[in-house]
XYZ file of C-alpha atoms in Angstrom:
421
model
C -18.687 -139.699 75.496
C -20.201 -137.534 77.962
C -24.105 -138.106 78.653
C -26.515 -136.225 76.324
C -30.161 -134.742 76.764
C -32.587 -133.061 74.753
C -34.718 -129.897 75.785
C -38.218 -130.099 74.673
C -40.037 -126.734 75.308
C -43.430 -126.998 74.888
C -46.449 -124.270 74.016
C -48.207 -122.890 71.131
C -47.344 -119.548 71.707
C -43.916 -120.140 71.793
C -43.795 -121.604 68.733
C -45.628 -119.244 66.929
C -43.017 -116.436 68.372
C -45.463 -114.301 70.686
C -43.503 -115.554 73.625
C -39.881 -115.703 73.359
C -38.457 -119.100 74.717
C -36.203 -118.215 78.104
C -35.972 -121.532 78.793
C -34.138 -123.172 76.433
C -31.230 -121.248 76.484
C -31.300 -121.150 79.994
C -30.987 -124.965 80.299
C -28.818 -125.217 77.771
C -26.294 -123.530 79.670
C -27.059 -125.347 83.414
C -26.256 -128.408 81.334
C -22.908 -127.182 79.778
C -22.139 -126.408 83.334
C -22.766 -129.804 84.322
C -21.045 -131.095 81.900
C -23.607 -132.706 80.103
C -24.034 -132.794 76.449
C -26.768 -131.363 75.053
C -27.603 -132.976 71.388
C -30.904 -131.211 70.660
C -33.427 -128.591 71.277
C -36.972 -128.534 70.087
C -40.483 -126.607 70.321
C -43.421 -127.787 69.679
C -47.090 -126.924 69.786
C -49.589 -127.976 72.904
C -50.566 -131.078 70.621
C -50.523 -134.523 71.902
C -48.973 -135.898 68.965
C -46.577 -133.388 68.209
C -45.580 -133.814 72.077
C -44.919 -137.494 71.904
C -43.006 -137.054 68.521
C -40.503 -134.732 69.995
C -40.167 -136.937 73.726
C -39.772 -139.982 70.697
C -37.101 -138.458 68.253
C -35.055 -137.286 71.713
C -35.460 -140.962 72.961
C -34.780 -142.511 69.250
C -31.662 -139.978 69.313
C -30.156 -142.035 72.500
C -30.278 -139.146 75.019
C -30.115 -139.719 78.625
C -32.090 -137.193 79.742
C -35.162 -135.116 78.134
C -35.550 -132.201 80.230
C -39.438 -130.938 79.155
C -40.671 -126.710 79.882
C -44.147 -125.861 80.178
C -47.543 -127.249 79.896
C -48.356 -128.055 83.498
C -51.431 -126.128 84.265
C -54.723 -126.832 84.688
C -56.312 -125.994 81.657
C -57.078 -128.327 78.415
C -53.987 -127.270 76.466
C -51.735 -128.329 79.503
C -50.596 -132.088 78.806
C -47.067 -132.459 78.734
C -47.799 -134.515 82.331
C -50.152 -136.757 80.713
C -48.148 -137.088 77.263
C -45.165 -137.786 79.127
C -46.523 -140.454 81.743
C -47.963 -142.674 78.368
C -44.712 -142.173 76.905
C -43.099 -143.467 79.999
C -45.529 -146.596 80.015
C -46.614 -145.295 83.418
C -50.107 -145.126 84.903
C -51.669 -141.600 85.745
C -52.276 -141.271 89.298
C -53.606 -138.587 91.663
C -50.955 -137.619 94.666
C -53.250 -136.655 97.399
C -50.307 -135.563 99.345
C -49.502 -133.095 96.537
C -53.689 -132.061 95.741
C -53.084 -130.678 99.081
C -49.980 -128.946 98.699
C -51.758 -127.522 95.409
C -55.085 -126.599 97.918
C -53.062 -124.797 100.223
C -50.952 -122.180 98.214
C -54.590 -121.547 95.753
C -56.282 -121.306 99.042
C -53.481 -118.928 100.066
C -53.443 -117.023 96.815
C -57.496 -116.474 96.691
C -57.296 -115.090 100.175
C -55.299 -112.299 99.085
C -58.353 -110.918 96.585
C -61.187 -112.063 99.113
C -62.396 -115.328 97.477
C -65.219 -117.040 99.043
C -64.976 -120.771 100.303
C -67.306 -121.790 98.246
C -65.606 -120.489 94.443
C -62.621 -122.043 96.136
C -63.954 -125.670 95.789
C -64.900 -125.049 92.396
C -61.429 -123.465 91.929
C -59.527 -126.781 93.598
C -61.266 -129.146 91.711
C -60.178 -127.450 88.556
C -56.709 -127.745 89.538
C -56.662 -131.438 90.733
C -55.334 -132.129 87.136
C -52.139 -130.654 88.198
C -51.950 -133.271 91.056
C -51.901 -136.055 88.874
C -48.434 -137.792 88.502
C -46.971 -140.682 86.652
C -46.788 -143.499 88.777
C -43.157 -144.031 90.585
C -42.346 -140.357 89.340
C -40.423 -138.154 91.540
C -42.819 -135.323 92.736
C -40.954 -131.793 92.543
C -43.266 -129.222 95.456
C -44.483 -126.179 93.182
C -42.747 -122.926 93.054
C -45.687 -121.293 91.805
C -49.254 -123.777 91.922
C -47.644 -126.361 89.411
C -45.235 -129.050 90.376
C -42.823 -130.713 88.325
C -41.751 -134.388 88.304
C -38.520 -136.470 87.374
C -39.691 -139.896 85.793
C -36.669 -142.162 85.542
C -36.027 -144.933 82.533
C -34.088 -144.420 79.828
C -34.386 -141.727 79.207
C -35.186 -140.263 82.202
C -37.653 -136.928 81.713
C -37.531 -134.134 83.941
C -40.642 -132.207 83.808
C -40.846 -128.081 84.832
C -43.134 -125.849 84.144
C -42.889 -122.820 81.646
C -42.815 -119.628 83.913
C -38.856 -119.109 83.836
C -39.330 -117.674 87.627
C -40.586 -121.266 88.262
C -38.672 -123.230 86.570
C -34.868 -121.861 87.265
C -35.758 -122.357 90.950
C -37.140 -126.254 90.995
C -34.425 -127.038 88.342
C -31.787 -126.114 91.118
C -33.776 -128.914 93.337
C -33.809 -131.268 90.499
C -30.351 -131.277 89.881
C -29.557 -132.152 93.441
C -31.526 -135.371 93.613
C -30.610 -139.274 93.423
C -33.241 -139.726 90.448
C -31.309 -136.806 87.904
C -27.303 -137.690 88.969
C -28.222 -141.258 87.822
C -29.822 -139.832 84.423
C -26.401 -138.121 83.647
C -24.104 -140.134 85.659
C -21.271 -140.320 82.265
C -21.456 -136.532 82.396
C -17.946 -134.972 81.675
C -16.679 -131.530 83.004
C -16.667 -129.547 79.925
C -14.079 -126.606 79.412
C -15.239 -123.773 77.422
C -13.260 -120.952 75.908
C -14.013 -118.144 73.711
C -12.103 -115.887 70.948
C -12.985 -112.708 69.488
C -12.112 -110.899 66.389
C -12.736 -107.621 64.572
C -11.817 -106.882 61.322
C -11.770 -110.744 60.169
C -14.273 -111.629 57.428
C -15.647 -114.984 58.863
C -14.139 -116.304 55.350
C -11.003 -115.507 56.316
C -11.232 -117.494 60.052
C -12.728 -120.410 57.974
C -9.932 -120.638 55.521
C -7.864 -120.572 59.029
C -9.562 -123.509 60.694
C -9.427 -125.652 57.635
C -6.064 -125.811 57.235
C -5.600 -125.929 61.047
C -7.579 -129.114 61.050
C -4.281 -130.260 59.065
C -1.750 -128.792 61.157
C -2.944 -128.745 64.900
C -2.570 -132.607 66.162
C -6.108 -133.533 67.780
C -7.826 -130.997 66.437
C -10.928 -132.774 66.042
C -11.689 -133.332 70.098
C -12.217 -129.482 69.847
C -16.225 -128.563 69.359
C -15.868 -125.231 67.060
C -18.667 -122.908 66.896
C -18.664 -119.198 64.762
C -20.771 -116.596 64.933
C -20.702 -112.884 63.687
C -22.288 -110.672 66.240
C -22.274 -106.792 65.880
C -19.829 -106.903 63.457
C -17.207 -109.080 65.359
C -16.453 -112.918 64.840
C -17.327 -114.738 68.564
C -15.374 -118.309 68.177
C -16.239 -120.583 71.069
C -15.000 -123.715 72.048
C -15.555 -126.356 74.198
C -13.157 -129.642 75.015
C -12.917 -131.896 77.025
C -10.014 -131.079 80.076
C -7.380 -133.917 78.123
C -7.950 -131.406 75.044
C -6.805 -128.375 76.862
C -3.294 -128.953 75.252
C -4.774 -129.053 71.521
C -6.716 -126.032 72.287
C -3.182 -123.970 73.214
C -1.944 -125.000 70.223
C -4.557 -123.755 68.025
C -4.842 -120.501 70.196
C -1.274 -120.202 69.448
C -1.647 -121.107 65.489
C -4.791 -118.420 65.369
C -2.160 -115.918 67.299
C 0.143 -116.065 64.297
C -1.698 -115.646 61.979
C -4.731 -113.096 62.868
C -2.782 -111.286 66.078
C -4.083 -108.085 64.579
C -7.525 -108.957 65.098
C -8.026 -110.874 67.943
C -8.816 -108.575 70.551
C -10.091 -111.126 73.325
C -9.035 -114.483 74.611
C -10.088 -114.308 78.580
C -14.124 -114.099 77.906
C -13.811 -110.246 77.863
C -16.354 -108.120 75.569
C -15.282 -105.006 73.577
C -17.797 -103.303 75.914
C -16.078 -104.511 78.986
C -12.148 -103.028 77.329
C -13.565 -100.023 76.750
C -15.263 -99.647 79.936
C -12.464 -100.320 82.124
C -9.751 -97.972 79.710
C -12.965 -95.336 80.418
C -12.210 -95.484 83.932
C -10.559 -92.018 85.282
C -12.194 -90.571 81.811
C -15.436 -88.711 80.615
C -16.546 -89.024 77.412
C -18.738 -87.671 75.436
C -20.526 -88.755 72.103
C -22.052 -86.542 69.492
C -24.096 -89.198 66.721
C -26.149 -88.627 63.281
C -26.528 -91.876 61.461
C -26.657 -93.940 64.772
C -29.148 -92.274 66.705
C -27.835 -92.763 70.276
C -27.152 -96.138 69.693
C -23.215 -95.576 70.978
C -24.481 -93.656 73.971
C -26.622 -96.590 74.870
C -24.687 -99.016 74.405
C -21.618 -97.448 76.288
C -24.372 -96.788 79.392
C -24.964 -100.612 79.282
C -21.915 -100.976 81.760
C -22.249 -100.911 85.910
C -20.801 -97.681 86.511
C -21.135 -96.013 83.100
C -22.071 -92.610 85.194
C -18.609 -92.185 86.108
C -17.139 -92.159 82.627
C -20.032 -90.850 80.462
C -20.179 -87.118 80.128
C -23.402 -86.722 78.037
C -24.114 -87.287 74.511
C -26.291 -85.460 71.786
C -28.321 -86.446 68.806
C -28.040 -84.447 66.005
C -29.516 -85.439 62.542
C -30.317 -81.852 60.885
C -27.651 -79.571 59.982
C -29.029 -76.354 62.119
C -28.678 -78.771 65.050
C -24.872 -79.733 64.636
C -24.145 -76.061 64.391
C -26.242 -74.713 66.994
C -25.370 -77.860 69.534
C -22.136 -78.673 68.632
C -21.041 -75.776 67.341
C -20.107 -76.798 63.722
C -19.220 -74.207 60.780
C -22.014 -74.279 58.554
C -19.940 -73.083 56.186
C -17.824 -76.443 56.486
C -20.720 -78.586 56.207
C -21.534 -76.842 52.747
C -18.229 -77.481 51.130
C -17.919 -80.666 52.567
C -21.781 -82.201 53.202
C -22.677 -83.436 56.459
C -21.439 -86.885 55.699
C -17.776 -86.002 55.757
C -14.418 -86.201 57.886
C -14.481 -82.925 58.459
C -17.523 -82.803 60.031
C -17.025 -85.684 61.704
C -14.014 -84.438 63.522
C -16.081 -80.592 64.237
C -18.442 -82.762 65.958
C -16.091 -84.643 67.911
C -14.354 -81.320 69.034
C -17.708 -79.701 69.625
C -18.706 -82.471 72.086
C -15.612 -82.025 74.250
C -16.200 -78.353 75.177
C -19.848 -79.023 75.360
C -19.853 -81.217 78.112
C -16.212 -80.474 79.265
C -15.126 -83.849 78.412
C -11.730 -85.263 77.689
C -12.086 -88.439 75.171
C -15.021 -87.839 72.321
C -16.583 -89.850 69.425
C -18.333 -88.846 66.476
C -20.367 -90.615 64.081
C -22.242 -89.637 61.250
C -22.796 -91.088 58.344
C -26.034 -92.291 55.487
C -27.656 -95.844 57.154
C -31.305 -95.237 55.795
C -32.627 -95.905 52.264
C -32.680 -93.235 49.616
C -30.334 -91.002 51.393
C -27.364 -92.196 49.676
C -25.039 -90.867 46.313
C -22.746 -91.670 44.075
C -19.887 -90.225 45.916
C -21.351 -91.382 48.897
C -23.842 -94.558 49.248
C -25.742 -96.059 51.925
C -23.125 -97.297 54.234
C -21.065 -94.738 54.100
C -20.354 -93.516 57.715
C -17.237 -91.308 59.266
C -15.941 -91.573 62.394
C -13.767 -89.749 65.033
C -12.224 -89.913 67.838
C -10.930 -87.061 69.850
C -8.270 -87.459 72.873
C -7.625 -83.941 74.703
C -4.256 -85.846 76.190
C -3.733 -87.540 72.502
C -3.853 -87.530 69.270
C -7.326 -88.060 66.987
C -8.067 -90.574 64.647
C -10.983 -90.281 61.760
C -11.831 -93.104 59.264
C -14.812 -93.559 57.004
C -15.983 -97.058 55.951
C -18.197 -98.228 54.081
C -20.401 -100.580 55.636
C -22.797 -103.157 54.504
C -26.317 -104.191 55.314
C -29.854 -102.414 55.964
C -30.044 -99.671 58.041
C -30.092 -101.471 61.372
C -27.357 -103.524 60.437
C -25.068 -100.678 59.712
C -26.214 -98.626 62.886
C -25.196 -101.435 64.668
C -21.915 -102.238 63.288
C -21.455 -98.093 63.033
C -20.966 -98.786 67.301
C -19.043 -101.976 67.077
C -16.410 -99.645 64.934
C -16.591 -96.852 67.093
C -15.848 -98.819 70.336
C -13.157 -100.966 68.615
C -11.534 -97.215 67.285
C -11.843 -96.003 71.511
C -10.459 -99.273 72.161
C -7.251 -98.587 70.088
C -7.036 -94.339 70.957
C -6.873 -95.424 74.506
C -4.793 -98.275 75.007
């Protein structure tokens, strides 16, 4: 078994969601990449106790490694330094060499907005809590005023502090020294592979696995993660390299049977196909029910410039006649939630912006607009080629009405995806 850590991340207003947690994830991935195993995340408040519970359940949990983020400033809610030196069984001791280190970048800092020598005592003594270290710690030099430490045991904790453009930079340093490489010297060199389908209900991939865990010899060294995202089934996972021959053969078994809607095995994103089948090609994209979403997300791309023609918006009916040039007559017999229309936009976005590859969306995502014939969810699509032929579908899709918009673009760049290649 490879070695294992824990991620503690640390602050109040992380936990109560007004600051998103960078950190975590970020971590979580340097460790993958070291091949280290992570077994848990956790965030907790800027209270002592809740502090020592986490560093304790990690510890209780048998990780080699707690890697801590945030709570290394000078004010009273900053303790993680403290919390973690008692849990440690260390002793709390200023580092004079680092007070000074600390003195010179404030000193530095305060210069800059014409702070007096005298608010600057006042201003050092106030941060000498952040030069206070467990004793036999491993000092990290701040990246911004606060430094981080490494205190080895078992486990050993590696302390950084919240700002990620602090952290990601004295993690690299961490990572290099004696103290961390013995904390996770059982670490393994993790592979990590990823499938993606469209057009699978995640029911149908877990009837799949289950009887694959039957058929595929080894099958449980493989780590198997699912996840639907924008409409499309992300299956990820991760082996050690003696696996690598168990994870062909259930590639191969998920091959026969779902070849239709696997659409990546290298890594590659339905953003990235289209992208690079875009290339030579303008496009245009003419949208109602989506609201630009499509045109966003197919600017999201390095490059997009070259491919994208323009796109329009056009939710009322005098606007998809006058901009895209559709009959109104044909939206009467038909309503503006219809093939037809779908495809008059689709043609009317070609000659507007002299384009040769088009998509068209329109459809009812909000709630209240829908009817009988036609409920919320219903949305058309086309796809116009001027070197091939057009397809139009309409689906009915499930959700609220940000979950349809959204999966309204995952369709329409899985339809590109098939027009062009």
């Amino acid at each position: 078994m490879s070695a294992r850590a824990g991620i503690v991340v640390t602050g109040t207003e992380v936990l109560t969601g007004r600051v998103a947690d960078r950190n975590g994830p970020w971590i979580a991935d340097r460790l993958l990449e070291l091949g280290v195993e992570l077994a848990h995340t956790t965030i907790c408040g800027d209270r002592a106790a809740d502090i020592e519970a986490a560093l304790r359940f990690m510890a209780n949990e048998g990780v080699d490694l707690i890697v801590t983020s945030g709570g290394l400033g000078p004010t009273a809610d900053d303790m993680t330094v403290a919390i973690v030196t008692q849990f440690c069984g260390r002793e709390l001791v200023l580092d004079t060499e680092l007070e000074n280190k600390i003195a010179a970048i404030l000193k530095k800092l305060m210069s800059r907005v014409g702070v007096g020598a005298g608010d600057f005592d006042a201003v050092r003594a106030a941060n000498r809590k952040q030069a206070m270290v467990p004793a036999g710690a491993v000092v990290l030099d701040p990246v911004g005023t606060a430094p981080g430490v490494i205190v080895p045991g078992a486990p050993t904790v590696l302390v950084l502090p919240g700002p990620p453009r602090e952290l990601q930079p004295m993690w690299r340093t961490a990572v290099e020294l004696p103290a961390f490489q013995q904390a996770v010297a059982g670490r393994t060199v993790y592979r990590q592979d990823t499938i993606r389908m469209f057009g699978l209900p995640e029911s149908g991939l877990a009837e799949t696995l289950r009887e694959a865990e039957q058929d595929v010899p080894g099958f449980a060294a493989l780590e198997i993660t699912t996840c639907l995202r924008r409409g499309e089934i992300e299956m990820v996972t991760r082996y050690e390299p003696d696996a690598a021959d168990t994870y062909r053969r259930l590639s191969d078994y998920l091959r026969d049977r779902h070849w239709q809607q696997i659409f990546s095995e290298d890594g590659s994103q339905i953003d990235d196909q289209v992208a690079q089948l875009l290339t030579g090609r303008r496009i245009a994209t003419a949208e109602s029910c989506t609201g630009g979403l499509l045109s966003a997300r197919l600017t999201e791309r390095p490059g997009s410039s070259a491919y994208l023609a323009g796109g329009l918006v056009a939710y009322a009916n005098e606007a998809k006649a006058d901009l895209l040039g559709v009959d109104p007559a044909l939206i009467d017999e038909h309503g503006a939630v219809s093939e037809p229309v779908a495809e008059a936009m689709a043609d009317g976005a070609l000659r507007r912006f002299g384009a040769d590859t088009a998509v068209a969306i329109t459809g009812v995502a909000g709630p209240g607009g829908g009817t009988d014939d036609k409920p919320v969810g219903t949305v058309c699509f086309t796809i116009a080629l001027t070197d091939g032929e057009s397809s139009t579908r309409t689906l009915l899709l499930p959700g609220n009405r940000s979950d349809i918009r959204e999966r309204s673009t995952t369709v329409a760049m899985h339809m590109l995806r098939q027009a062009l290649g």
